[in-house]
Each structure stands twice: as C-alpha cells, then as structure tokens.
Amino acid sequence: MGTDTLRTPPAGGADLRREQRGWYFYDWACSVYSTSVLTVFLGPYLTSVAESAADGDGYVHPLGIPVRAGSFFAYSVSLSVIVAVLVMPLVGAAADRTGRRKPLLAAAAYTGAGATTAMFFLDGDRYLLGGALLVVANAAQSVAMMLYNSYLPQIAPPEQRDAVSSRGWAFGYAAGSLVLVANLVLYTGHDRFGLSEAAAVRICLASAGLWWGAFALIPLTRLRDRASPAREAALPGFRQLAATVRDMRRHPLTLAFLLAYLVYNDGIQTVISQASVYGSKELGLGQSTLIGAVLLVQVLAVAGALSMGRLARAYGAKRTILGSLIAWTVTLAAGFFLPAGAPVWFFVLAAGIGLVLGGSQALSRSLFSHLVPPGKEAEYFSAYELSDRGMSWLGPLLFGLTYQLTGSYRDAIISLVIFFVLGFALLARVPVRRAIEEAGNPVPDRI
C-alpha cells in the first residue's frame, strides 16, 4: 500500500460522505454472521454434530479432554473469546502505531469470512472442525469489529457521530433480516429444494461467509488510512491489554463510562442470549415462533437505531441511552408477566427489545468515540470490544443461578433488571462533557 493512503481526508464534503457510506457497509457485511450463524443455526447444528461423534456416555474428547457434547458449542465460544482477548489489544496497538488499519481489517474480515464459508464442510461427526472454525471466525469478527469501530472518530466529526453510528447499526440489522429471511425460506423448504435439513443448514452457514467476504470489499475500497504519530512497539497479548488499561487510568472518566457500559451491556447481551430459552422453556413456544421473534427483533432494530439517533440529536446521546435503559427495564418487567403459550405477547416483547436494541448499542459506540484520546482509537476500542464480547459473563451466571435457586425462568429473567438499574446509575454519574475535554477532544453542542 502506498504512502498516499495515509493522507487525512478533509473534515467534510463528498469524500467524507463517501467514506461514511463505505463504513456502513462493513456492518452490512458482517452482521449476517451474528444473526444467521451464531444466533440461529450454528449452535444447534454443531451440537448435533458433536452428539453424533459422542461416546456411549454422551462425551466427545477434544485433545483427550472429556466434554459433554451438549457443552461443546458453549466451550468453543468461550475459547474464541480467550483468543480475541489475546489478539485484539495487540492488533489495536499496531493499528494505532502504524496508522494502517485497512490491511489489518482486511486480514481479520477475510479470515472470519473464510472460516464461516468453510462451515459448509461441517458434516457427519466433524465436531473438531466445527469448533476450530467457530473459534477462528468468532475471534476474527471481534478483531475486525474493533478495527471497524475505531474508524468512527476519524470519519465523522463530533456532531455527526451519533447519526453515523446509528446508520451503521441500521445497515447491519437490515442485512441480518434480509439474509435470515432467505435462509429461513431455504431451511423450512429444504425438501422442495431437494436438500436434507443438514445440507440446508450448511448452505445457510456458508452463505453468511460469502456475503461477509463479498460486501467487505466496499468498505475496504472506500475507507482511508490516516497517518499516526510514532509510538512504541506493541506488547504481547495480555501485557498490551494491561498497558491499555493503565493508560486508561489517566482518563478516569473514560474508564467510568466503560464500566457503566460493561454493566448494562452485560444485561443486553444476556437478554439476547437467554430470551429463546425463556420462550421455549417457560412459555412453551415452538422453534418457528422463536425464529420469527429473532427476525422481528432484527427488522425493528433498524427503525430503533435510526429513531434513537434522531432523539440523540435533540436530547443528547447520554440522555437517550439513559432513556433506553429505562425502556429495557420496563420490557423485562413486562416479560415477567407474559402468559405461557401465547406467542402474540412474546412477539410484543420481541418488538420492545428490537426498538431499543440497535439504538442502545449505536449510541454507546458513538458516545465512547468522543472519550478516546486522539491517536489511540483502535487500542481503546479493543477494550470497548472486550467489554462488548468478552466480559458478558455475569448476566448468564446470574440468570443460571437464579433459575437453579428458584426453579423459575420468570425469576431468572427479572433478575437481569439489576444490570440496567446499576448501569443507569453509573452512566448518570459520568460528566460526559468534562470527560470529552479531558480526553482532548472537541465537545459537541449536544452530547
């Protein structure tokens, strides 16, 4: 890549708008992985592959370690998080030091897309192949999203970031909805297409990887690298993460926001992951209803992200996020009273989640971008991405413990209110204007 790619584009005008539109398309490219692969198809399918390879006691033995076949998918996801924790700070520091984010984004995106496409070959009893591909794809997606997010402060002036971030999330949810509809047509009608159920799932998995790789070309064509001040060499893995956290201690208000985000995002991620369990086990709903609810969340998240972006322009990102946390609390409280065997009310709950989901995430990203010291975007967003993907374990733990102690999924779902109440309290205490000033960034008129 030539040195001309490191020039900084003007702070406005057609070039910047073109770059922003290219940036949106990475969300369009990779969100189908989260929706179709992780949320819908891979977990049940990889579990069935592991079960076909299990011994008489229901165990598989990766590297000689006895693992229940039903736990293999969860353990693979956990391993992918560990890999991401090791790699993200290292890549983030390298991106900030060299200014060459785009080659690193390309490497991460096509590693993830390639691993996802290769899931087409996941059949029979090849559970180890499935686990390895999941680890590679999931870790690569985390690294790529960290790099993608770190472009936000560079491509959008402060007064545009809420809107730009919201549009990116909306693009992602729109793509997720579109591909999920196509996948569900193929999956539910596999007999008409002359396919087995397993073959239909493998095509759905591989199609997500092909989509990811094809549309990643758009941001990689339009995004530009910026010159970065010379910095010291990146440190290995956890040492680099520790160095980033030490640096963040020099910006305690940025760290305070990240703590608030870690808490309420833990609640958001737990609701996303456990809503289907609640629907199936407590409410007695079928798989078709649950998949339909996932699709409804995706569709309404587009409108929610755009609407909350407009609210942020009028009331500020912080107030809008605080309002969304109240909405999350009300939604969970309503979920506690849902009658069993009534899919209509579950769809109402899914609609409530969809309307606040995209906006909560989009505005959190844009607000954090104001709190990042210039020149450390990728490094700080690696910590943000770890909060998003790697630290969301307390919610599932609380959900599981509550169910274990009470035997009620209703009690388990209402227990998650604590994350939104505590997150609200922590965020409300963060003086964001002073935090932006202390990070060395210009303060928008409304934040």
Short mmCIF file of C-alpha atoms in Angstrom, two decimals:
data_model
loop_
_atom_site.label_atom_id
_atom_site.label_comp_id
_atom_site.label_asym_id
_atom_site.label_seq_id
_atom_site.Cartn_x
_atom_site.Cartn_y
_atom_site.Cartn_z
CA MET A 1 0.00 0.00 0.00
CA GLY A 2 1.46 3.36 -0.99
CA THR A 3 2.12 6.27 1.33
CA ASP A 4 -0.71 8.24 -0.26
CA THR A 5 -3.20 6.04 1.57
CA LEU A 6 -2.10 7.65 4.83
CA ARG A 7 -3.26 11.13 3.96
CA THR A 8 -6.09 12.55 6.02
CA PRO A 9 -9.18 13.50 4.01
CA PRO A 10 -10.89 16.81 4.52
CA ALA A 11 -13.18 17.14 7.53
CA GLY A 12 -16.29 17.31 5.40
CA GLY A 13 -17.63 17.18 1.89
CA ALA A 14 -18.17 14.46 -0.68
CA ASP A 15 -15.02 12.47 0.18
CA LEU A 16 -16.03 12.09 3.81
CA ARG A 17 -19.62 11.18 2.96
CA ARG A 18 -18.36 8.55 0.52
CA GLU A 19 -16.13 7.13 3.24
CA GLN A 20 -19.01 7.07 5.72
CA ARG A 21 -21.21 5.19 3.25
CA GLY A 22 -18.41 2.67 2.76
CA TRP A 23 -18.08 2.29 6.53
CA TYR A 24 -21.79 1.45 6.86
CA PHE A 25 -21.30 -1.47 4.52
CA TYR A 26 -18.99 -3.33 6.87
CA ASP A 27 -21.89 -3.66 9.30
CA TRP A 28 -23.98 -4.79 6.31
CA ALA A 29 -21.28 -7.37 5.50
CA CYS A 30 -20.56 -8.95 8.87
CA SER A 31 -23.86 -8.75 10.77
CA VAL A 32 -25.23 -11.78 8.94
CA TYR A 33 -22.61 -13.84 10.79
CA SER A 34 -24.00 -12.78 14.17
CA THR A 35 -27.62 -13.25 13.10
CA SER A 36 -27.72 -16.38 10.95
CA VAL A 37 -24.64 -18.22 12.19
CA LEU A 38 -24.32 -17.51 15.91
CA THR A 39 -27.90 -16.69 16.88
CA VAL A 40 -29.88 -19.18 14.78
CA PHE A 41 -28.11 -22.05 13.05
CA LEU A 42 -24.64 -22.96 14.33
CA GLY A 43 -25.36 -23.73 17.99
CA PRO A 44 -28.00 -26.44 17.42
CA TYR A 45 -26.21 -27.84 14.36
CA LEU A 46 -22.73 -28.06 15.89
CA THR A 47 -24.27 -29.64 18.98
CA SER A 48 -25.92 -32.31 16.81
CA VAL A 49 -22.60 -32.98 15.04
CA ALA A 50 -20.87 -33.34 18.41
CA GLU A 51 -23.61 -35.67 19.62
CA SER A 52 -23.11 -37.91 16.58
CA ALA A 53 -19.42 -38.17 17.49
CA ALA A 54 -20.03 -38.76 21.21
CA ASP A 55 -19.31 -41.97 23.05
CA GLY A 56 -21.93 -44.02 24.84
CA ASP A 57 -21.90 -41.65 27.80
CA GLY A 58 -22.52 -38.59 25.65
CA TYR A 59 -18.95 -37.25 25.73
CA VAL A 60 -16.58 -36.12 23.00
CA HIS A 61 -12.84 -35.98 23.65
CA PRO A 62 -11.09 -32.99 22.01
CA LEU A 63 -7.36 -33.27 22.79
CA GLY A 64 -8.23 -36.14 25.10
CA ILE A 65 -10.40 -33.95 27.35
CA PRO A 66 -13.86 -35.38 28.14
CA VAL A 67 -16.52 -32.80 27.20
CA ARG A 68 -20.28 -33.28 27.15
CA ALA A 69 -21.45 -32.98 23.55
CA GLY A 70 -24.14 -30.51 24.62
CA SER A 71 -21.48 -28.19 26.08
CA PHE A 72 -19.09 -28.24 23.12
CA PHE A 73 -20.60 -25.20 21.37
CA ALA A 74 -20.52 -23.06 24.53
CA TYR A 75 -16.91 -24.06 25.27
CA SER A 76 -15.91 -23.22 21.70
CA VAL A 77 -17.45 -19.76 22.02
CA SER A 78 -15.58 -19.27 25.31
CA LEU A 79 -12.30 -20.30 23.70
CA SER A 80 -12.89 -17.83 20.86
CA VAL A 81 -13.27 -15.05 23.45
CA ILE A 82 -9.93 -16.00 25.03
CA VAL A 83 -8.26 -15.88 21.62
CA ALA A 84 -9.85 -12.47 20.96
CA VAL A 85 -8.66 -11.17 24.33
CA LEU A 86 -5.10 -12.11 23.38
CA VAL A 87 -5.22 -10.73 19.85
CA MET A 88 -7.35 -7.56 19.99
CA PRO A 89 -5.09 -5.37 22.16
CA LEU A 90 -2.07 -6.39 20.10
CA VAL A 91 -3.76 -5.59 16.79
CA GLY A 92 -5.28 -2.39 18.16
CA ALA A 93 -1.93 -1.06 19.31
CA ALA A 94 -0.35 -1.98 15.96
CA ALA A 95 -3.14 -0.18 14.09
CA ASP A 96 -2.66 2.99 16.14
CA ARG A 97 1.13 2.84 15.88
CA THR A 98 1.28 2.41 12.11
CA GLY A 99 -1.98 4.07 11.07
CA ARG A 100 -2.61 1.12 8.72
CA ARG A 101 -5.98 -0.10 9.90
CA LYS A 102 -7.24 -1.19 6.49
CA PRO A 103 -4.80 -4.09 5.85
CA LEU A 104 -5.50 -5.38 9.37
CA LEU A 105 -9.26 -5.02 8.86
CA ALA A 106 -8.99 -6.89 5.55
CA ALA A 107 -6.98 -9.70 7.16
CA ALA A 108 -9.44 -10.10 10.04
CA ALA A 109 -12.55 -9.83 7.83
CA TYR A 110 -11.41 -12.40 5.28
CA THR A 111 -10.11 -14.75 7.96
CA GLY A 112 -13.58 -14.70 9.54
CA ALA A 113 -15.42 -14.89 6.22
CA GLY A 114 -13.22 -17.76 5.04
CA ALA A 115 -13.75 -19.75 8.24
CA THR A 116 -17.51 -19.18 8.04
CA THR A 117 -17.67 -20.24 4.39
CA ALA A 118 -15.70 -23.38 5.27
CA MET A 119 -18.52 -24.39 7.64
CA PHE A 120 -20.13 -25.86 4.53
CA PHE A 121 -17.82 -28.86 5.11
CA LEU A 122 -19.11 -29.35 8.66
CA ASP A 123 -20.99 -32.64 8.42
CA GLY A 124 -21.01 -36.14 9.83
CA ASP A 125 -19.04 -36.23 13.08
CA ARG A 126 -16.56 -33.43 12.28
CA TYR A 127 -17.17 -31.59 15.52
CA LEU A 128 -13.49 -30.63 15.90
CA LEU A 129 -13.57 -28.92 12.51
CA GLY A 130 -16.70 -27.06 13.56
CA GLY A 131 -15.16 -25.97 16.85
CA ALA A 132 -11.97 -24.78 15.17
CA LEU A 133 -13.87 -22.82 12.51
CA LEU A 134 -16.08 -21.24 15.17
CA VAL A 135 -13.07 -20.15 17.23
CA VAL A 136 -11.36 -18.63 14.19
CA ALA A 137 -14.50 -16.92 12.84
CA ASN A 138 -15.65 -15.53 16.17
CA ALA A 139 -12.23 -14.22 17.18
CA ALA A 140 -11.70 -12.71 13.72
CA GLN A 141 -15.08 -10.98 13.88
CA SER A 142 -14.17 -9.43 17.24
CA VAL A 143 -10.84 -8.16 15.89
CA ALA A 144 -12.46 -6.80 12.73
CA MET A 145 -15.25 -5.06 14.66
CA MET A 146 -12.69 -3.41 16.92
CA LEU A 147 -10.86 -2.01 13.89
CA TYR A 148 -14.13 -1.04 12.20
CA ASN A 149 -15.34 0.83 15.29
CA SER A 150 -12.04 2.66 15.62
CA TYR A 151 -12.67 4.39 12.27
CA LEU A 152 -15.67 6.25 13.70
CA PRO A 153 -13.75 9.17 15.29
CA GLN A 154 -11.83 9.61 12.03
CA ILE A 155 -14.68 9.57 9.52
CA ALA A 156 -17.29 11.57 11.44
CA PRO A 157 -16.90 14.97 13.12
CA PRO A 158 -18.26 15.09 16.69
CA GLU A 159 -21.68 16.46 15.78
CA GLN A 160 -22.28 13.62 13.24
CA ARG A 161 -21.17 10.58 15.20
CA ASP A 162 -24.50 9.63 16.76
CA ALA A 163 -26.18 9.66 13.35
CA VAL A 164 -23.31 7.86 11.58
CA SER A 165 -23.06 5.17 14.26
CA SER A 166 -26.85 4.66 14.22
CA ARG A 167 -26.89 4.28 10.43
CA GLY A 168 -24.14 1.67 10.65
CA TRP A 169 -26.13 -0.41 13.13
CA ALA A 170 -29.26 0.01 11.00
CA PHE A 171 -27.40 -1.27 7.93
CA GLY A 172 -26.26 -4.30 9.91
CA TYR A 173 -29.71 -5.19 11.20
CA ALA A 174 -31.21 -4.71 7.73
CA ALA A 175 -28.70 -7.13 6.22
CA GLY A 176 -29.26 -9.60 9.05
CA SER A 177 -33.00 -9.51 8.42
CA LEU A 178 -32.66 -9.92 4.65
CA VAL A 179 -30.30 -12.90 4.80
CA LEU A 180 -32.21 -14.53 7.66
CA VAL A 181 -35.42 -14.44 5.60
CA ALA A 182 -33.62 -16.09 2.68
CA ASN A 183 -32.06 -18.69 4.98
CA LEU A 184 -35.39 -19.50 6.61
CA VAL A 185 -37.02 -19.98 3.19
CA LEU A 186 -34.28 -22.46 2.30
CA TYR A 187 -34.30 -24.18 5.69
CA THR A 188 -38.05 -24.59 6.06
CA GLY A 189 -38.48 -25.64 2.42
CA HIS A 190 -35.39 -27.83 2.10
CA ASP A 191 -37.44 -30.79 0.90
CA ARG A 192 -38.81 -28.74 -2.00
CA PHE A 193 -35.25 -27.81 -2.95
CA GLY A 194 -34.13 -31.44 -2.84
CA LEU A 195 -31.90 -30.89 0.19
CA SER A 196 -31.58 -32.61 3.51
CA GLU A 197 -32.04 -30.49 6.62
CA ALA A 198 -28.31 -30.72 7.37
CA ALA A 199 -27.36 -29.66 3.84
CA ALA A 200 -29.69 -26.67 4.09
CA VAL A 201 -28.06 -25.59 7.34
CA ARG A 202 -24.57 -25.95 5.85
CA ILE A 203 -25.59 -23.78 2.88
CA CYS A 204 -27.01 -21.16 5.26
CA LEU A 205 -23.76 -21.11 7.24
CA ALA A 206 -21.57 -20.85 4.14
CA SER A 207 -23.77 -18.18 2.57
CA ALA A 208 -23.12 -15.93 5.57
CA GLY A 209 -19.38 -16.23 4.95
CA LEU A 210 -19.74 -15.48 1.23
CA TRP A 211 -21.94 -12.46 1.99
CA TRP A 212 -19.40 -11.22 4.57
CA GLY A 213 -16.49 -11.52 2.15
CA ALA A 214 -18.30 -10.03 -0.85
CA PHE A 215 -19.62 -6.88 0.86
CA ALA A 216 -16.42 -6.30 2.86
CA LEU A 217 -14.92 -5.16 -0.45
CA ILE A 218 -16.96 -1.94 -0.29
CA PRO A 219 -15.52 -0.53 2.97
CA LEU A 220 -12.06 -1.79 2.07
CA THR A 221 -12.30 0.20 -1.17
CA ARG A 222 -13.63 3.41 0.38
CA LEU A 223 -12.02 3.69 3.82
CA ARG A 224 -8.68 5.50 4.08
CA ASP A 225 -5.80 5.06 6.46
CA ARG A 226 -4.57 8.05 8.40
CA ALA A 227 -1.06 8.97 9.46
CA SER A 228 -0.36 8.22 13.11
CA PRO A 229 2.28 9.68 15.39
CA ALA A 230 5.18 7.34 16.03
CA ARG A 231 4.57 5.17 19.05
CA GLU A 232 6.33 2.40 20.89
CA ALA A 233 6.04 -1.18 19.68
CA ALA A 234 3.00 -3.17 20.71
CA LEU A 235 3.41 -5.60 23.59
CA PRO A 236 2.32 -9.22 23.57
CA GLY A 237 -1.32 -10.12 24.29
CA PHE A 238 -2.29 -9.59 27.94
CA ARG A 239 0.68 -7.26 28.52
CA GLN A 240 -0.67 -4.92 25.85
CA LEU A 241 -4.16 -5.10 27.38
CA ALA A 242 -2.70 -4.28 30.79
CA ALA A 243 -0.79 -1.35 29.25
CA THR A 244 -4.01 -0.07 27.66
CA VAL A 245 -5.86 -0.28 30.98
CA ARG A 246 -3.01 1.55 32.73
CA ASP A 247 -3.23 4.29 30.13
CA MET A 248 -7.00 4.47 30.59
CA ARG A 249 -6.44 5.15 34.29
CA ARG A 250 -5.06 8.51 33.18
CA HIS A 251 -8.58 9.16 31.84
CA PRO A 252 -10.76 8.04 34.76
CA LEU A 253 -13.98 9.44 33.28
CA THR A 254 -13.48 7.38 30.12
CA LEU A 255 -12.95 4.37 32.35
CA ALA A 256 -16.10 5.27 34.31
CA PHE A 257 -18.16 5.25 31.10
CA LEU A 258 -16.64 1.92 30.08
CA LEU A 259 -17.61 0.46 33.47
CA ALA A 260 -21.21 1.64 33.04
CA TYR A 261 -21.28 0.21 29.52
CA LEU A 262 -19.86 -3.10 30.73
CA VAL A 263 -22.68 -3.40 33.26
CA TYR A 264 -25.70 -2.51 31.13
CA ASN A 265 -24.32 -4.23 28.02
CA ASP A 266 -23.96 -7.40 30.09
CA GLY A 267 -27.70 -7.18 30.66
CA ILE A 268 -28.39 -6.56 26.97
CA GLN A 269 -26.26 -9.49 25.82
CA THR A 270 -27.85 -11.81 28.40
CA VAL A 271 -31.37 -10.89 27.29
CA ILE A 272 -30.38 -11.60 23.68
CA SER A 273 -28.85 -14.98 24.51
CA GLN A 274 -31.45 -16.17 27.03
CA ALA A 275 -34.71 -14.87 25.51
CA SER A 276 -35.11 -18.00 23.40
CA VAL A 277 -34.55 -20.21 26.46
CA TYR A 278 -37.21 -18.24 28.30
CA GLY A 279 -39.58 -18.52 25.36
CA SER A 280 -39.15 -22.26 24.90
CA LYS A 281 -38.81 -23.48 28.50
CA GLU A 282 -41.05 -21.08 30.43
CA LEU A 283 -43.59 -20.04 27.79
CA GLY A 284 -43.70 -23.32 25.85
CA LEU A 285 -43.21 -21.72 22.42
CA GLY A 286 -42.09 -23.61 19.33
CA GLN A 287 -38.93 -23.16 17.26
CA SER A 288 -40.77 -21.40 14.42
CA THR A 289 -42.12 -18.81 16.86
CA LEU A 290 -38.67 -18.21 18.33
CA ILE A 291 -37.04 -17.78 14.91
CA GLY A 292 -39.84 -15.43 13.89
CA ALA A 293 -39.20 -13.39 17.02
CA VAL A 294 -35.48 -13.17 16.16
CA LEU A 295 -36.42 -11.86 12.72
CA LEU A 296 -38.82 -9.31 14.22
CA VAL A 297 -36.05 -8.05 16.52
CA GLN A 298 -33.75 -7.61 13.53
CA VAL A 299 -36.32 -5.68 11.49
CA LEU A 300 -37.39 -3.35 14.29
CA ALA A 301 -33.79 -2.76 15.39
CA VAL A 302 -33.29 -0.90 12.09
CA ALA A 303 -36.07 1.55 12.93
CA GLY A 304 -34.98 1.70 16.56
CA ALA A 305 -31.38 2.59 15.73
CA LEU A 306 -32.41 5.36 13.32
CA SER A 307 -35.09 6.74 15.65
CA MET A 308 -32.77 6.85 18.65
CA GLY A 309 -30.13 8.53 16.50
CA ARG A 310 -32.66 11.32 15.82
CA LEU A 311 -33.54 11.50 19.52
CA ALA A 312 -29.84 11.90 20.32
CA ARG A 313 -29.64 14.91 18.03
CA ALA A 314 -32.46 16.54 20.01
CA TYR A 315 -31.67 15.42 23.56
CA GLY A 316 -28.06 14.21 23.50
CA ALA A 317 -26.61 10.69 23.38
CA LYS A 318 -26.28 10.28 27.14
CA ARG A 319 -29.91 11.15 27.88
CA THR A 320 -31.12 8.94 25.06
CA ILE A 321 -29.10 5.97 26.32
CA LEU A 322 -30.45 6.56 29.84
CA GLY A 323 -33.96 6.57 28.38
CA SER A 324 -33.25 3.29 26.58
CA LEU A 325 -32.14 1.69 29.86
CA ILE A 326 -35.48 2.64 31.39
CA ALA A 327 -37.18 1.06 28.37
CA TRP A 328 -35.11 -2.13 28.84
CA THR A 329 -36.21 -2.29 32.50
CA VAL A 330 -39.89 -1.87 31.59
CA THR A 331 -39.57 -4.52 28.85
CA LEU A 332 -38.09 -7.07 31.25
CA ALA A 333 -40.77 -6.32 33.84
CA ALA A 334 -43.42 -6.91 31.18
CA GLY A 335 -41.68 -10.13 30.16
CA PHE A 336 -42.03 -11.45 33.71
CA PHE A 337 -45.84 -11.37 33.35
CA LEU A 338 -46.09 -12.93 29.87
CA PRO A 339 -48.63 -15.77 29.79
CA ALA A 340 -47.42 -19.19 28.69
CA GLY A 341 -48.48 -20.47 25.30
CA ALA A 342 -49.26 -17.00 23.95
CA PRO A 343 -46.91 -16.26 21.03
CA VAL A 344 -48.56 -12.88 20.31
CA TRP A 345 -47.35 -11.45 23.60
CA PHE A 346 -43.88 -12.90 23.04
CA PHE A 347 -43.79 -11.06 19.71
CA VAL A 348 -44.77 -7.87 21.57
CA LEU A 349 -41.82 -8.46 23.90
CA ALA A 350 -39.54 -9.04 20.90
CA ALA A 351 -40.78 -5.78 19.38
CA GLY A 352 -39.88 -3.90 22.55
CA ILE A 353 -36.39 -5.43 22.55
CA GLY A 354 -35.87 -4.62 18.87
CA LEU A 355 -36.84 -0.98 19.25
CA VAL A 356 -34.25 -0.29 21.98
CA LEU A 357 -31.56 -2.80 21.00
CA GLY A 358 -29.94 -1.11 17.99
CA GLY A 359 -30.11 2.40 19.44
CA SER A 360 -28.59 1.40 22.77
CA GLN A 361 -25.60 -0.15 21.02
CA ALA A 362 -25.18 2.52 18.35
CA LEU A 363 -25.25 5.48 20.73
CA SER A 364 -22.96 3.75 23.22
CA ARG A 365 -20.39 3.33 20.44
CA SER A 366 -20.66 6.95 19.29
CA LEU A 367 -20.51 8.32 22.84
CA PHE A 368 -17.41 6.27 23.62
CA SER A 369 -15.74 7.58 20.44
CA HIS A 370 -15.78 11.07 21.99
CA LEU A 371 -13.95 9.78 25.07
CA VAL A 372 -11.00 8.21 23.23
CA PRO A 373 -7.72 10.21 23.23
CA PRO A 374 -6.63 11.09 19.67
CA GLY A 375 -4.24 8.55 18.17
CA LYS A 376 -5.40 5.69 20.40
CA GLU A 377 -8.67 4.83 18.70
CA ALA A 378 -8.01 1.15 17.91
CA GLU A 379 -6.30 0.49 21.23
CA TYR A 380 -9.20 1.92 23.25
CA PHE A 381 -11.81 0.29 21.06
CA SER A 382 -10.12 -3.05 21.74
CA ALA A 383 -11.03 -2.53 25.40
CA TYR A 384 -14.54 -1.48 24.33
CA GLU A 385 -14.94 -4.59 22.18
CA LEU A 386 -13.77 -6.77 25.06
CA SER A 387 -16.47 -5.16 27.21
CA ASP A 388 -18.96 -5.92 24.44
CA ARG A 389 -17.96 -9.51 23.69
CA GLY A 390 -15.52 -10.79 26.27
CA MET A 391 -16.84 -9.61 29.61
CA SER A 392 -20.54 -10.50 29.34
CA TRP A 393 -20.48 -13.44 31.72
CA LEU A 394 -22.06 -12.09 34.91
CA GLY A 395 -25.52 -11.87 33.34
CA PRO A 396 -25.68 -15.51 32.22
CA LEU A 397 -24.23 -16.52 35.60
CA LEU A 398 -26.92 -14.59 37.48
CA PHE A 399 -29.62 -15.95 35.15
CA GLY A 400 -28.40 -19.52 35.72
CA LEU A 401 -28.01 -19.17 39.47
CA THR A 402 -31.44 -17.60 39.85
CA TYR A 403 -33.03 -20.46 37.95
CA GLN A 404 -31.05 -23.01 39.96
CA LEU A 405 -32.19 -21.48 43.26
CA THR A 406 -35.82 -20.78 42.34
CA GLY A 407 -36.60 -23.22 39.52
CA SER A 408 -38.33 -20.35 37.69
CA TYR A 409 -37.24 -18.78 34.42
CA ARG A 410 -39.52 -15.86 35.27
CA ASP A 411 -37.41 -15.09 38.32
CA ALA A 412 -34.30 -15.56 36.21
CA ILE A 413 -35.40 -13.05 33.55
CA ILE A 414 -36.49 -10.41 36.08
CA SER A 415 -33.16 -10.74 37.91
CA LEU A 416 -31.49 -9.08 34.90
CA VAL A 417 -33.16 -5.77 35.78
CA ILE A 418 -30.24 -5.16 38.18
CA PHE A 419 -27.86 -4.66 35.24
CA PHE A 420 -30.00 -1.91 33.71
CA VAL A 421 -30.66 -0.17 37.03
CA LEU A 422 -26.99 -0.25 38.04
CA GLY A 423 -25.84 0.70 34.54
CA PHE A 424 -28.26 3.65 34.59
CA ALA A 425 -26.88 4.83 37.94
CA LEU A 426 -23.24 4.53 36.80
CA LEU A 427 -23.82 6.27 33.47
CA ALA A 428 -25.84 9.08 35.07
CA ARG A 429 -22.82 9.92 37.24
CA VAL A 430 -20.43 10.33 34.28
CA PRO A 431 -19.94 14.04 33.38
CA VAL A 432 -19.54 13.39 29.67
CA ARG A 433 -18.66 16.96 28.68
CA ARG A 434 -15.77 17.04 31.13
CA ALA A 435 -14.79 13.50 30.08
CA ILE A 436 -14.58 14.60 26.43
CA GLU A 437 -12.48 17.65 27.35
CA GLU A 438 -10.10 15.56 29.46
CA ALA A 439 -9.67 13.13 26.57
CA GLY A 440 -8.50 16.07 24.45
CA ASN A 441 -11.47 16.13 22.03
CA PRO A 442 -13.85 18.93 20.96
CA VAL A 443 -17.19 18.87 22.76
CA PRO A 444 -20.30 18.71 20.52
CA ASP A 445 -23.07 21.23 21.09
CA ARG A 446 -25.35 18.43 22.31
CA ILE A 447 -23.99 15.29 23.94
#
